[in-house]
Structures are given as structure tokens and as C-alpha cells.
XYZ file of C-alpha atoms in Angstrom:
562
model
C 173.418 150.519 252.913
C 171.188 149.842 256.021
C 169.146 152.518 257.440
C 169.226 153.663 261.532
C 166.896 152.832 263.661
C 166.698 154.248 267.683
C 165.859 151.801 269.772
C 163.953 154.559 272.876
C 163.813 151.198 274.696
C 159.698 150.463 273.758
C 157.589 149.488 276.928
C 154.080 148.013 277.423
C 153.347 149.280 280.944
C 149.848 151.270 281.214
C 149.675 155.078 281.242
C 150.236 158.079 279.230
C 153.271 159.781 277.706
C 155.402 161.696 280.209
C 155.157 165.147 278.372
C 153.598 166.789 275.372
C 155.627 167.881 272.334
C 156.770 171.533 272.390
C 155.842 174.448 270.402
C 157.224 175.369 266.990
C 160.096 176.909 267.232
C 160.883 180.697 266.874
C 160.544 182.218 263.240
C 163.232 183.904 261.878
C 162.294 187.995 261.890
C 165.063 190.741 260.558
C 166.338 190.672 264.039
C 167.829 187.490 264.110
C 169.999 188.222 260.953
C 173.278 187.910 260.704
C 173.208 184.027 260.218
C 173.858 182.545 256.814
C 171.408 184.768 254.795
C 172.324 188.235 256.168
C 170.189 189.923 253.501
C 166.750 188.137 253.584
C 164.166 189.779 254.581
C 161.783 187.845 257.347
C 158.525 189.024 255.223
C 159.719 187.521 252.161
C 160.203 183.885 250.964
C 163.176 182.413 249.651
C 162.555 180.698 246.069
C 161.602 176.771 246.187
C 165.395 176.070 244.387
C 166.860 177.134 248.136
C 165.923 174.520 249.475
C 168.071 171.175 249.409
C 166.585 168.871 251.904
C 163.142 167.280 252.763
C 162.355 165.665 256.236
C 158.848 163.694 255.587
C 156.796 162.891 258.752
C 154.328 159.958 259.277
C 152.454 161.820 262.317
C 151.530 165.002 263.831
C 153.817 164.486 266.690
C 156.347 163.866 264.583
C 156.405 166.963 263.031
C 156.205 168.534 266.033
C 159.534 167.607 267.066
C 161.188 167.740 263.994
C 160.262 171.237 264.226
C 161.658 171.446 267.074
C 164.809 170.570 265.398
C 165.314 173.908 263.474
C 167.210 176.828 263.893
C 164.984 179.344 262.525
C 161.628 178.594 260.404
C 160.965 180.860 257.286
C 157.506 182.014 255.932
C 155.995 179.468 253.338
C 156.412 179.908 249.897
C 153.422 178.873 247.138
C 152.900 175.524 246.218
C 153.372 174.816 242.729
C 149.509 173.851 240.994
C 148.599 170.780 241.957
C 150.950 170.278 245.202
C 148.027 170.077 247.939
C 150.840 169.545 250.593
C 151.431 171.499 253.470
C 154.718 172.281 254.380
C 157.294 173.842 256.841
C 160.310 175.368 255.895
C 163.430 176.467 257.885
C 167.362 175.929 258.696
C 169.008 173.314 260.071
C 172.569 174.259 260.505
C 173.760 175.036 257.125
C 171.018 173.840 255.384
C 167.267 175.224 254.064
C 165.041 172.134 255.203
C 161.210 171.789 253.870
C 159.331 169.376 256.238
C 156.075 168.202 255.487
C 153.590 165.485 257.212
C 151.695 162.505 255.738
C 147.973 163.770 255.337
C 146.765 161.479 258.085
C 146.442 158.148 255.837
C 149.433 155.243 256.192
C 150.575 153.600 253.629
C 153.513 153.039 251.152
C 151.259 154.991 248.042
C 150.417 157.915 249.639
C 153.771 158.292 250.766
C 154.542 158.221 247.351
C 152.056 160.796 246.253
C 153.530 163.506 248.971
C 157.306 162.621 248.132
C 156.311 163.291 243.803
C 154.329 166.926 244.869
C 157.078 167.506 247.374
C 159.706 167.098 244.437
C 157.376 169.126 241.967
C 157.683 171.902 244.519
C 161.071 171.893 245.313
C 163.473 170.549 242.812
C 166.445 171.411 244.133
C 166.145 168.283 247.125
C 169.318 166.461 247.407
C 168.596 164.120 250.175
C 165.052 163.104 252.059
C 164.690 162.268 255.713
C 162.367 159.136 256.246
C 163.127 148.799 252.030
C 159.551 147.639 250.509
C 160.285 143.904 251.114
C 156.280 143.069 251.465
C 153.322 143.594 253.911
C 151.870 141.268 256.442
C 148.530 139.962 255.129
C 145.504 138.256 256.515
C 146.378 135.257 258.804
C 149.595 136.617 259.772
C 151.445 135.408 256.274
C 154.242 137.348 255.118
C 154.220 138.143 250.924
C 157.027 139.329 249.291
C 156.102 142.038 246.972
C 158.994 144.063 245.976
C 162.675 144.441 245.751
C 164.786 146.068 248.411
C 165.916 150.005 248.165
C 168.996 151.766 249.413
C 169.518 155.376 250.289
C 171.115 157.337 248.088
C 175.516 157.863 247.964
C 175.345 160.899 249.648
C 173.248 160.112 252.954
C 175.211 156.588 252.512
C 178.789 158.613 253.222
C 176.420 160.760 255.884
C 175.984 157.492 257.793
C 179.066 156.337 257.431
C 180.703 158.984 259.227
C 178.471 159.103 261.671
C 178.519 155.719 262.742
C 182.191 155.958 262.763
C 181.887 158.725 265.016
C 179.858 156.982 267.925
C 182.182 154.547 267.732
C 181.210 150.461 268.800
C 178.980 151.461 271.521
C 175.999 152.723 268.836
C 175.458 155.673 271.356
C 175.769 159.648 270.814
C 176.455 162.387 273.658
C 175.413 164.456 270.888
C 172.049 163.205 270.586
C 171.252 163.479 273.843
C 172.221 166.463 274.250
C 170.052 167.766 271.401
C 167.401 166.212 273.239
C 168.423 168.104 276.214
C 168.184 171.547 274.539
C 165.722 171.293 272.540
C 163.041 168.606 273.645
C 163.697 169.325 277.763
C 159.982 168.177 278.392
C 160.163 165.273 276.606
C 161.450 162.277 279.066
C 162.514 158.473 278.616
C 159.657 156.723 280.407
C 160.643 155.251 283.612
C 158.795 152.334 283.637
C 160.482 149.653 282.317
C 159.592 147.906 278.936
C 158.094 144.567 278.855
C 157.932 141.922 275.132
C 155.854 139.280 275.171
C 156.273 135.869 273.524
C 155.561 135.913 270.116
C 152.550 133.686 270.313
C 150.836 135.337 273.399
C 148.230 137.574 272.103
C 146.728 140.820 273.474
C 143.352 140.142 275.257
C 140.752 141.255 272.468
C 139.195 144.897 273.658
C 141.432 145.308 277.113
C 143.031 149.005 276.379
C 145.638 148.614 277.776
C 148.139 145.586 279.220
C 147.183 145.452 282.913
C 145.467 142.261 283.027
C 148.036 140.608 280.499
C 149.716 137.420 281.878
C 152.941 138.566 283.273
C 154.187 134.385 282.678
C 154.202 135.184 278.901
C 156.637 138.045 279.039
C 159.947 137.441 277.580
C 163.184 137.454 279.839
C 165.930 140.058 279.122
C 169.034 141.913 280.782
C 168.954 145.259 282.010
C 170.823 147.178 280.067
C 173.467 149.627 281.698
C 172.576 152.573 280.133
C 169.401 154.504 279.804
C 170.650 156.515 276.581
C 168.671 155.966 273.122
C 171.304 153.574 271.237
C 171.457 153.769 267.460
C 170.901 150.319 265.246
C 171.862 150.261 261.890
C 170.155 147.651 259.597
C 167.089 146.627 257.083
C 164.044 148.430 257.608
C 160.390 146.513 256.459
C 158.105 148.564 254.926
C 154.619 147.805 253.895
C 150.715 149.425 253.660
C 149.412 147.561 256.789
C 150.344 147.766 260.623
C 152.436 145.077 261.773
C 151.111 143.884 264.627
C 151.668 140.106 264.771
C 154.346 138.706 267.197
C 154.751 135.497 265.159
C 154.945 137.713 261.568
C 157.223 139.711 263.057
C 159.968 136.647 264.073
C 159.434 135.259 260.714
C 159.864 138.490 258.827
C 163.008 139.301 261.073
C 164.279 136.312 260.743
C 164.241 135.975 257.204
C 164.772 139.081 256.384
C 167.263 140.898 258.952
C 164.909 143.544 259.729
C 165.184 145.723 262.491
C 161.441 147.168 262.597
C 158.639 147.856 260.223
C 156.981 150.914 258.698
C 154.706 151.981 256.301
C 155.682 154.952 253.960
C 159.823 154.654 253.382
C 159.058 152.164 250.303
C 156.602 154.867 248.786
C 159.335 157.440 248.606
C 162.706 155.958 247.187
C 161.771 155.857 243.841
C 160.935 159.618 243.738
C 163.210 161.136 246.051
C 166.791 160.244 247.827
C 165.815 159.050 250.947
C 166.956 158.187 254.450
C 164.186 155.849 256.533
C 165.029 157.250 260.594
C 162.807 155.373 262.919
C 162.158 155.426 266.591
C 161.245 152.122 268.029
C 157.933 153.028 270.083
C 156.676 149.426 270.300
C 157.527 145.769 269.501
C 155.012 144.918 266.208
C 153.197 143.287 268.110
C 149.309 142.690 269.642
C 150.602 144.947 272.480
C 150.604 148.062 271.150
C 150.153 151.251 273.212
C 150.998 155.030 272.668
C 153.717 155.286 276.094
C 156.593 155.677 273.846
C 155.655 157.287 271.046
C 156.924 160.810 271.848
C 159.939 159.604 273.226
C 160.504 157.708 269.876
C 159.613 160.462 268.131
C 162.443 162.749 269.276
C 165.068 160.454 269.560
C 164.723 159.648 265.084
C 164.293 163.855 265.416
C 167.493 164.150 267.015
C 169.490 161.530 265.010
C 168.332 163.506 262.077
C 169.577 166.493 263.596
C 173.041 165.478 264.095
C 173.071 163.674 260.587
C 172.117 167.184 259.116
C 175.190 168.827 261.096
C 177.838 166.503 258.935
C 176.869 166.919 255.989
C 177.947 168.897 253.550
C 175.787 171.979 252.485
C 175.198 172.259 248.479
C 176.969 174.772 247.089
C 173.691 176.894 246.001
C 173.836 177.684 249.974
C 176.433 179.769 249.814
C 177.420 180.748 246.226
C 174.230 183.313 246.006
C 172.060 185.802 248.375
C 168.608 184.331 248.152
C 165.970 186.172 246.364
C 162.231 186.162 245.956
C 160.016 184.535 243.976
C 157.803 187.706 242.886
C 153.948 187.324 240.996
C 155.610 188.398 238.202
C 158.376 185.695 237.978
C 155.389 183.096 238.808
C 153.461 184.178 236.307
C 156.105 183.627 233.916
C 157.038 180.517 234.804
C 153.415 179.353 233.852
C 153.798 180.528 231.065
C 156.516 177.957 230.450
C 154.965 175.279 232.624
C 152.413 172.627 231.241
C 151.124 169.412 233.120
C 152.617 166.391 233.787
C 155.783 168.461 232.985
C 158.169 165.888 234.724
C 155.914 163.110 235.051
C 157.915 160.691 232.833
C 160.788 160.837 235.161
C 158.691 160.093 238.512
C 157.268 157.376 236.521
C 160.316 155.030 235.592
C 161.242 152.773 237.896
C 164.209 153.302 239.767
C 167.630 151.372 239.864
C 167.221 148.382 241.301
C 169.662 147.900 244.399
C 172.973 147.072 243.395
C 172.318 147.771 239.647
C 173.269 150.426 237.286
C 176.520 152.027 239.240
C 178.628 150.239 236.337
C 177.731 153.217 234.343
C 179.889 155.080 236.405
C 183.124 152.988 236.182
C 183.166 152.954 232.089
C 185.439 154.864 230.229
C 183.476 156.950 228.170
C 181.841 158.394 231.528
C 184.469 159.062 233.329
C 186.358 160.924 230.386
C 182.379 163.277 230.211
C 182.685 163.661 234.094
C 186.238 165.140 233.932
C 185.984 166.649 230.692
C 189.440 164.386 229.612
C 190.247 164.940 226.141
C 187.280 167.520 225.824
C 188.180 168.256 221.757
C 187.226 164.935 220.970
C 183.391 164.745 222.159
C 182.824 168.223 222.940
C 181.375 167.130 226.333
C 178.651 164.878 225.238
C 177.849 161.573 226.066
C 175.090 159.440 224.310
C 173.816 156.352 225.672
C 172.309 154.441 223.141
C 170.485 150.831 223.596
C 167.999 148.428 221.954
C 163.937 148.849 223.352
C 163.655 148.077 226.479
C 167.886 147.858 227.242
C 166.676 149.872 230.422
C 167.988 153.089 229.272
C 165.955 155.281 231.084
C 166.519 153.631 234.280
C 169.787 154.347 233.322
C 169.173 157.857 232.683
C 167.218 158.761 235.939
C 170.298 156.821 238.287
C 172.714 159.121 236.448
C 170.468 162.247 237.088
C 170.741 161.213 240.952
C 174.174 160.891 241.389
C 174.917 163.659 239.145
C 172.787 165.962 241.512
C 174.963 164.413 244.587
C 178.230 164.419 242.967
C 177.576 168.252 240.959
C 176.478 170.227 243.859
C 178.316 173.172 242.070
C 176.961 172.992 238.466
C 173.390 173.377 237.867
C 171.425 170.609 236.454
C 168.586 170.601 234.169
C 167.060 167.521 232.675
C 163.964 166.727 230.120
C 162.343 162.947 229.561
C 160.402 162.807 226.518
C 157.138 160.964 227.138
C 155.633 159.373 224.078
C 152.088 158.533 225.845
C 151.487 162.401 227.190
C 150.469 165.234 225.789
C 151.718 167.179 222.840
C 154.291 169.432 225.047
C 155.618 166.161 226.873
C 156.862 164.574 223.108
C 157.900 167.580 221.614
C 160.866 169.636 220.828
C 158.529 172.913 222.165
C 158.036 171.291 225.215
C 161.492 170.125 226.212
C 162.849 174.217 225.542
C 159.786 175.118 227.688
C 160.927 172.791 230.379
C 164.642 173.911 230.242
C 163.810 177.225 230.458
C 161.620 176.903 232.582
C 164.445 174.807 234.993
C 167.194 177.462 234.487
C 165.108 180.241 235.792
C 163.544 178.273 238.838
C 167.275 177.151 239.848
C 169.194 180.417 238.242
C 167.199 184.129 239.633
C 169.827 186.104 237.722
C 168.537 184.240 234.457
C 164.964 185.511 235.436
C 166.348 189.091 235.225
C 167.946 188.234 231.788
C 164.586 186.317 230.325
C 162.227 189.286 232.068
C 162.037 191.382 229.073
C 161.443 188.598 226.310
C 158.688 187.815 228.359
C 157.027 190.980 228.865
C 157.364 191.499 225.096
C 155.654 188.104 224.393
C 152.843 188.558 227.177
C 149.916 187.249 224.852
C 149.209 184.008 226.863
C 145.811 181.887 227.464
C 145.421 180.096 230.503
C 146.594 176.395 229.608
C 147.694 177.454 225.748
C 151.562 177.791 225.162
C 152.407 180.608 222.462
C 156.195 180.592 223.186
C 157.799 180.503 219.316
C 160.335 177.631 219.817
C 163.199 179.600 217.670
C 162.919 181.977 220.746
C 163.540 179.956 223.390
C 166.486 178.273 221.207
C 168.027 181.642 220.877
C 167.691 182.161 224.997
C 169.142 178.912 226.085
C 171.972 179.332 223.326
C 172.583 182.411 224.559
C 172.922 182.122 228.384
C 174.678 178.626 228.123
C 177.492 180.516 226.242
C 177.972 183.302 228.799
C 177.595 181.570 232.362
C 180.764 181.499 234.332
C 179.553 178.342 236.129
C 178.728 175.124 235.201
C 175.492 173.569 233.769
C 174.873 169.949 232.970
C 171.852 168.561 230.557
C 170.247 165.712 230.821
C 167.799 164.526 228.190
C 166.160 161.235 228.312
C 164.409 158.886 225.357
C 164.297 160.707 222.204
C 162.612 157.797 220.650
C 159.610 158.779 222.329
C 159.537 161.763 220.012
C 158.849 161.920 215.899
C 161.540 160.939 213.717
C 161.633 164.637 212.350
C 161.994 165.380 215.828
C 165.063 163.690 216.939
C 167.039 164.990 214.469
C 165.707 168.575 215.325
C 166.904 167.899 219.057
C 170.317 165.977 218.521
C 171.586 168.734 216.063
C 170.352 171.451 218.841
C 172.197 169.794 221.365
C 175.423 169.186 218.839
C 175.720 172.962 218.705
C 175.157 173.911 222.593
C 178.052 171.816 222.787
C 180.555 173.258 220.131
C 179.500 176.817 221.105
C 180.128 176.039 224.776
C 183.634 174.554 222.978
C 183.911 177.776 221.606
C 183.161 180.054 224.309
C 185.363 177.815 227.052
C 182.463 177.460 229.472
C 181.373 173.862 231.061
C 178.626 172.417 229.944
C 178.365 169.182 229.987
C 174.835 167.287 228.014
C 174.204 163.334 228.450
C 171.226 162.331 226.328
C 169.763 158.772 225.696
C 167.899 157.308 222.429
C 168.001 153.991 220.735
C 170.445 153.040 217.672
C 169.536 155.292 214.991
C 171.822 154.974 211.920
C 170.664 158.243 210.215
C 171.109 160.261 213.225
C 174.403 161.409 214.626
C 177.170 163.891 215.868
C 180.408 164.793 214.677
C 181.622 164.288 218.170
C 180.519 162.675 220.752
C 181.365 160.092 223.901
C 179.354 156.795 222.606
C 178.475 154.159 225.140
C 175.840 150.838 224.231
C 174.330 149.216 227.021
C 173.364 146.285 225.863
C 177.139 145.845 225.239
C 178.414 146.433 228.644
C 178.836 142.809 230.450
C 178.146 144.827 233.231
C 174.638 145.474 232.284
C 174.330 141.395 231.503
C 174.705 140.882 235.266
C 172.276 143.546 236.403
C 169.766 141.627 234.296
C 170.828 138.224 236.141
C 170.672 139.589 239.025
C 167.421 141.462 238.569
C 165.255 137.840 237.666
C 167.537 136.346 240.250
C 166.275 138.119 242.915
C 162.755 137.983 241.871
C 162.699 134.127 241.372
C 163.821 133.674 244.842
């Protein structure tokens, strides 16, 4: 997949931008109802679970016209402890959006540290607005440091469509008119752009590129049309400034990138993400600021109209919002511990072109559509040898489950061997469902409301939930849901021996009383080959007997030897 870029036609002539950003747009009071959430009230929050998509900023101005993008913002909801983000949340067609802005440092790892709170926060994202191939270092060099990243299926199909939709001419009327309407003061400059040769520096302390030798610039074409047009390619993405002509033609070159960046890389790994870029300026010694709003609004309207075609997740429409009260918050602290879901922001994820064989096998496919359901009771284990890249595995199955399964909700637990107690436990994996199912689920709240008031005894930071209770709770609301829930739980090696039997027999009998009771639930857990440990029935796959997974490996150390 190649991400879109908007080339806003970058220019090098002296002189301010043409207009300043606008002002937030309106906030959504109890007069404006009557739009998708007739019922909510304009003084209260929606719950963090409402919201499905994240649009990640690099700059103050860029936030300003994203926000510029939304229908109607809604008041801010608490951060969960530890999330020092600071966020803006609203609807963009038929979708709850939570924007956010880099906390004025570049970079690829603090990109990553604002995408891991953002997810924390709101775990119900499906798809991120924003390839790490290297960084430019001293002397102009280029290293290569990483492997390259692709968005995600869903905002893959998004793009798709979309590009289909403008047709060969990699324009939108669309666009511009959302520029139109909702960024009227902000202009296309009208001086014309000018590139320099690669090797022609920018004089050392001149401000700007009036005394630059007009010889050195490079001859182009007019183009026929003044309208942003839409490029579709590999984006560059590093922790330092490109801003070397000859780097630039090298990396380009080499490399088929369209531009450069510094935060996408930071944030594929932890969220499904979308680089958008507006071209302000040509990576080079040349750099001024004359474009940057311009740029700004043409990525802000691209994102716009990518929003518009997708399809909302189900969770949109299937409830009327509520509110996350102090009571419910309190609870869920109760249940919460640290580093609750570190382990799974801490594996690596797929690498590009890897892993998607899991989805072609047999014994998937028959879990997915529930074929021949008496046989494995709609389980699959995924079982492997240390270091078979299970969890990898595990965490590219969570994704695409969460794009695919917009209509079943989706809980998942990865045991971490080198936290603390809760992270390696039994206890803390029921903690961490529960604590899931009443985040995503409000009507479960209502059901779990009076087991916690009777068990109200808690110390800050201590957990005094009796495991046998939360056992009977999770057994007992997985056997009367009319929708659909899907479990994923990840490395039960990193657990005790006693424990792993504890936690496969619990999930053996989820799935025979779900069986039993005719509801869909659906539970894919991974562990390594133990011989002592097993189900009656079950959908068994190996990986380090899938050829498939042989040629991931190749291609893996191929890639890096290169």
C-alpha cells in the first residue's frame, strides 16, 4: 500500500502565508441535536469506547485545520492515568474522531509515545490519520535503519476507492470544495514555486531566498491547473529534518519516496495508521514557512473526504452513547493495574508482507465462519516452538480481527512474563477482561455495578478482586449476550505451569457453555507445544509447520541483508 501525499505546489518566494488558520469549529450544544446521537446531552461526555478514529497532528497549525474539519466537537472526556495527552474530540460524518497534536518535539519516538497513550485512552481506534526506511545523518549520508510499514486493510480499501474515484487525473472537486467551505481564508499562494538544483545550497544565515542565484533554479512546466493534486506512493520517515537537496535525490531515487517526515514510523506499530502529508517545501536548504498552511489544509481535506467513504463501525449506530460516571471510573480502577496492555504495544509488529498467511489456512477460516462449529467449539490455538513469532502472530490477528469484526466486540489479554505479578497471572488477565467488557459494553457496567459496590474494600494500587468472582461474571455475561464477542489471549508460556492449565481449562468451558447457550463467541489463544495441556476440542494450527511462515522468515533476513 502507498500512502497520499498533496502536492499544494511548494514555493520558495519570500513573504508570509496568505491567511491565518480559522477558529475551532462550533461545539455541539442540545440545540444542534438531531444528528446521529439524538439523545446526548452537550454537558456530558461520551465514553472513550465511542470513539473509532484518531487523526494525530505534527503542528499547531495542523490541528487547527483539522479542526476545522469536524462537524461538531464534543466536551473532553478524562484521560486514563498516565495519558498526559491533550486531545480533541468530535464527528466527522459518521464517525466520533479524537485528534490530538505532537507535544511540540519531532521525531519518530515521541510519536510513538502519543500514538501508545492515545491507544490506552481510547481502545476502541480502528484506523489513525498520519514507512521508517532511515534518517539522513551527518554529512548528508542516508542509513537504513528499519523495515518498511503499510497501513492497515481497512484504510488500504479506503484508498483504494478513493483513488478510483478521482480517476487518472489524481485531482478531487471534492477536496476543493471542502477547502472552499470550510478553510475560505486559507488561499493557494500566488507566487509561483521555485526548486533549486540539488547541489546549490541556501546562503548560510539569509532568511529568506531573495538574494539566492536565480541560475541555479531548476526548469519546469507550468502546470494547467492550480488545484492540489493527490500522489500516491512511499513516504520516508525519520527523527531529523531533511533538508539536503543531494540526500533527498539519493533517498528518492533509491527508495521511491515521495517526501519525508518525521513521526508516521513512530506510530504503525501501535496503532493502524494512514501517513497524509502536504508538500509545503522541497527537503531541501530552502526551506521557508509560505506554504505551510496551505499544505496543511489540503492533507486536512484529503482526510476529510477519506473519512466520508468509509464505513462507520458498527458501535456507531448499534447503541445510544452513555456516560462515563465517577462511579463507573472508579470501578474500573479497581480492575485496572499498570502496564495493563503493555506487552501488546511492546511486540513488534508484522513485518510488511508477512503474517497474512494466517488468514488463508484452513483451520482459520473454519474459526472465522464458525464451519463445522461442533467440532472445535469455536476455538483456535496457535501453538509454536520459542521464538516461532507467535505473538507477532497474535497481535496481526488482533488487527484485522478489529477491522474485519466491527460488529462483535473484542477483548484480548498478553501475558507478560517480565512484569508484574497481575501482568503473568490468571488474576490479572480476568481483571483485564473485565475490565475490557465494561469499557467497550455500558450495559455490562449496569450488570457488574452491584458486585462491585458489595466488594468496595479497595487500596489505592492493591487488587482484592477474588478471582472465582470475576470467573463467575465473565461466565455469566458471555452466556447471555445476544451479540458477538471474540477473545484473544496471547503467550501462556509466559505464565506458571500451574497456571496454564488453570487458563486453558477456563477458556475450554467459555467455549462449550457458549456451545450450549447458542451465542458467538469465538476465543483464539497462543502458547507453545505443551503435551500435558489440552482441549477436547479445538481448531489446532503450528506455525513453524506452515511453509508459509518459512518464507516470511526468508523474506524477513532477506530484506535486512540488503
Amino acid at each position: 500500500m502507498q500512502a497520499p501525499c498533496q502536492e499544494s505546489e511548494p514555493t520558495y518566494q519570500d513573504g508570509e502565508p496568505s491567511a491565518s488558520l480559522p477558529k475551532r469549529p462550533r461545539t455541539f450544544d442540545t440545540a444542534s441535536n438531531g444528528g446521529i446521537y439524538p439523545n446526548h446531552d452537550a454537558h456530558s461526555p461520551l465514553v472513550h469506547g465511542d470513539y473509532t478514529i484518531a487523526w494525530i497532528c505534527a503542528l499547531p497549525l495542523e490541528l487547527a485545520a483539522s479542526r476545522a474539519m469536524l462537524d461538531e466537537e464534543h466536551p473532553l472526556t478524562p484521560n486514563q492515568a498516565g495519558d498526559e495527552n491533550v486531545y480533541v474530540l468530535g464527528r466527522i460524518d459518521q464517525h466520533n474522531v479524537v485528534m490530538t497534536c505532537l507535544p511540540g518535539q519531532y521525531g519518530t519516538n515521541n510519536a510513538a509515545i502519543v500514538a501508545t497513550n492515545l491507544k490506552r485512552s481510547f481502545p476502541s481506534i480502528r484506523a489513525t490519520l498520519m514507512y521508517d526506511m532511515g534518517k539522513a545523518t551527518v554529512g548528508g549520508l542516508f542509513q537504513g535503519t528499519a523495515e518498511a510499514k503499510t497501513p492497515a486493510w481497512l484504510l488500504n480499501s479506503a484508498v483504494s476507492a478513493l483513488r478510483s474515484k478521482h480517476g487518472p487525473h489524481r485531482s478531487s472537486s471534492q477536496m476543493a470544495s471542502i477547502l472552499r467551505s470550510r478553510l475560505p481564508n486559507i488561499l493557494r499562494p500566488s507566487h509561483p514555486d521555485r526548486l533549486f538544483q540539488a547541489s546549490y545550497e541556501h546562503p548560510p544565515g539569509a532568511p529568506t531566498c531573495i538574494d539566492c542565484d536565480p541560475e541555479k533554479l531548476q526548469p519546469r512546466g507550468a502546470r494547467l491547473s492550480g488545484e492540489p493534486r493527490i500522489h500516491y506512493g512511499v513516504i520516508a520517515s525519520g527523527n531529523r529534518v531533511m533538508k539536503d537537496g543531494n540526500a533527498r535525490d539519493d533517498i528518492a531515487q533509491r527508495l521511491s519516496a515521495l517526501c519525508f517526515e518525521m513521526e508516521a514510523a513512530g506510530m504503525m506499530d501501535n496503532l493502524q495508521c494512514l501517513p497524509i502529508r502536504g508538500i509545503c517545501d522541497y527537503s531541501d536548504s530552502h526551506k521557508n514557512k509560505e506554504w505551510q498552511d496551505y499544505a496543511a489544509a489540503t492533507a486536512a481535506a484529503y482526510a476529510r473526504e477519506l473519512l466520508e467513504g468509509l464505513p462507520p463501525s458498527s458501535r456507531t449506530f448499534d447503541r445510544t452513547p452513555t456516560y462515563i460516571t465517577v462511579e463507573k471510573a472508579a470501578c474500573l480502577r479497581s480492575l485496572g493495574f499498570r502496564d495493563i496492555d503493555a506487552r501488546l504495544h511492546d511486540i513488534a509488529a508484522a513485518y510488511q508482507g508477512t503474517c497474512d498467511w494466517l488468514f488463508s489456512t484452513t483451520q482459520f477460516q473454519k474459526w472465522r465462519d464458525r464451519i463445522d462449529l461442533s467440532s472445535h467449539n469455536g476455538v483456535l490455538w496457535i501453538k509454536g516452538k520459542p521464538g516461532a513469532g507467535k505473538s507477532t502472530l497474535m497481535k496481526h490477528a488482533l488487527h484485522r480481527c478489529e477491522e474485519l469484526s466491527a460488529d462483535h466486540l473484542i477483548v484480548a489479554y498478553f501475558f507478560n512474563a517480565r512484569g508484574e505479578i497481575l501482568e503473568k497471572t490468571p488474576l490479572g488477565m480476568l481483571q483485564s477482561i473485565v475490565y475490557q467488557l465494561l469499557d467497550k459494553d455500558d450495559t455490562l457496567y449496569e450488570r457488574f455495578r452491584t458486585i462491585y459496590e458489595k466488594q468496595r474494600v479497595f487500596k489505592e494500587g492493591e487488587s482484592v478482586w477474588p478471582q472465582a468472582q470475576l470467573e463467575d461474571f465473565i461466565r455469566s455475561i458471555i452466556n447471555k449476550r445476544q451479540s458477538k464477542t471474540l477473545l484473544l489471549v496471547d503467550a501462556l508460556y509466559e505464565c506458571a505451569d500451574r497456571d496454564v492449565q488453570y487458563v486453558v481449562g477456563f477458556l475450554e468451558s467459555l467455549s462449550e457453555d457458549a456451545v450450549r447457550a447458542g451465542v458467538t463467541l469465538r476465543i483464539c489463544l497462543s502458547s507453545r507445544h505443551y503435551p500435558n495441556v489440552s482441549m477436547r476440542k479445538t481448531l489446532a494450527l503450528t506455525v513453524e509447520a506452515s511453509k508459509e511462515h518459512g518464507r516470511d522468515i526468508a523474506t524477513y533476513i532477506a530484506q535486512k541483508l540488503e
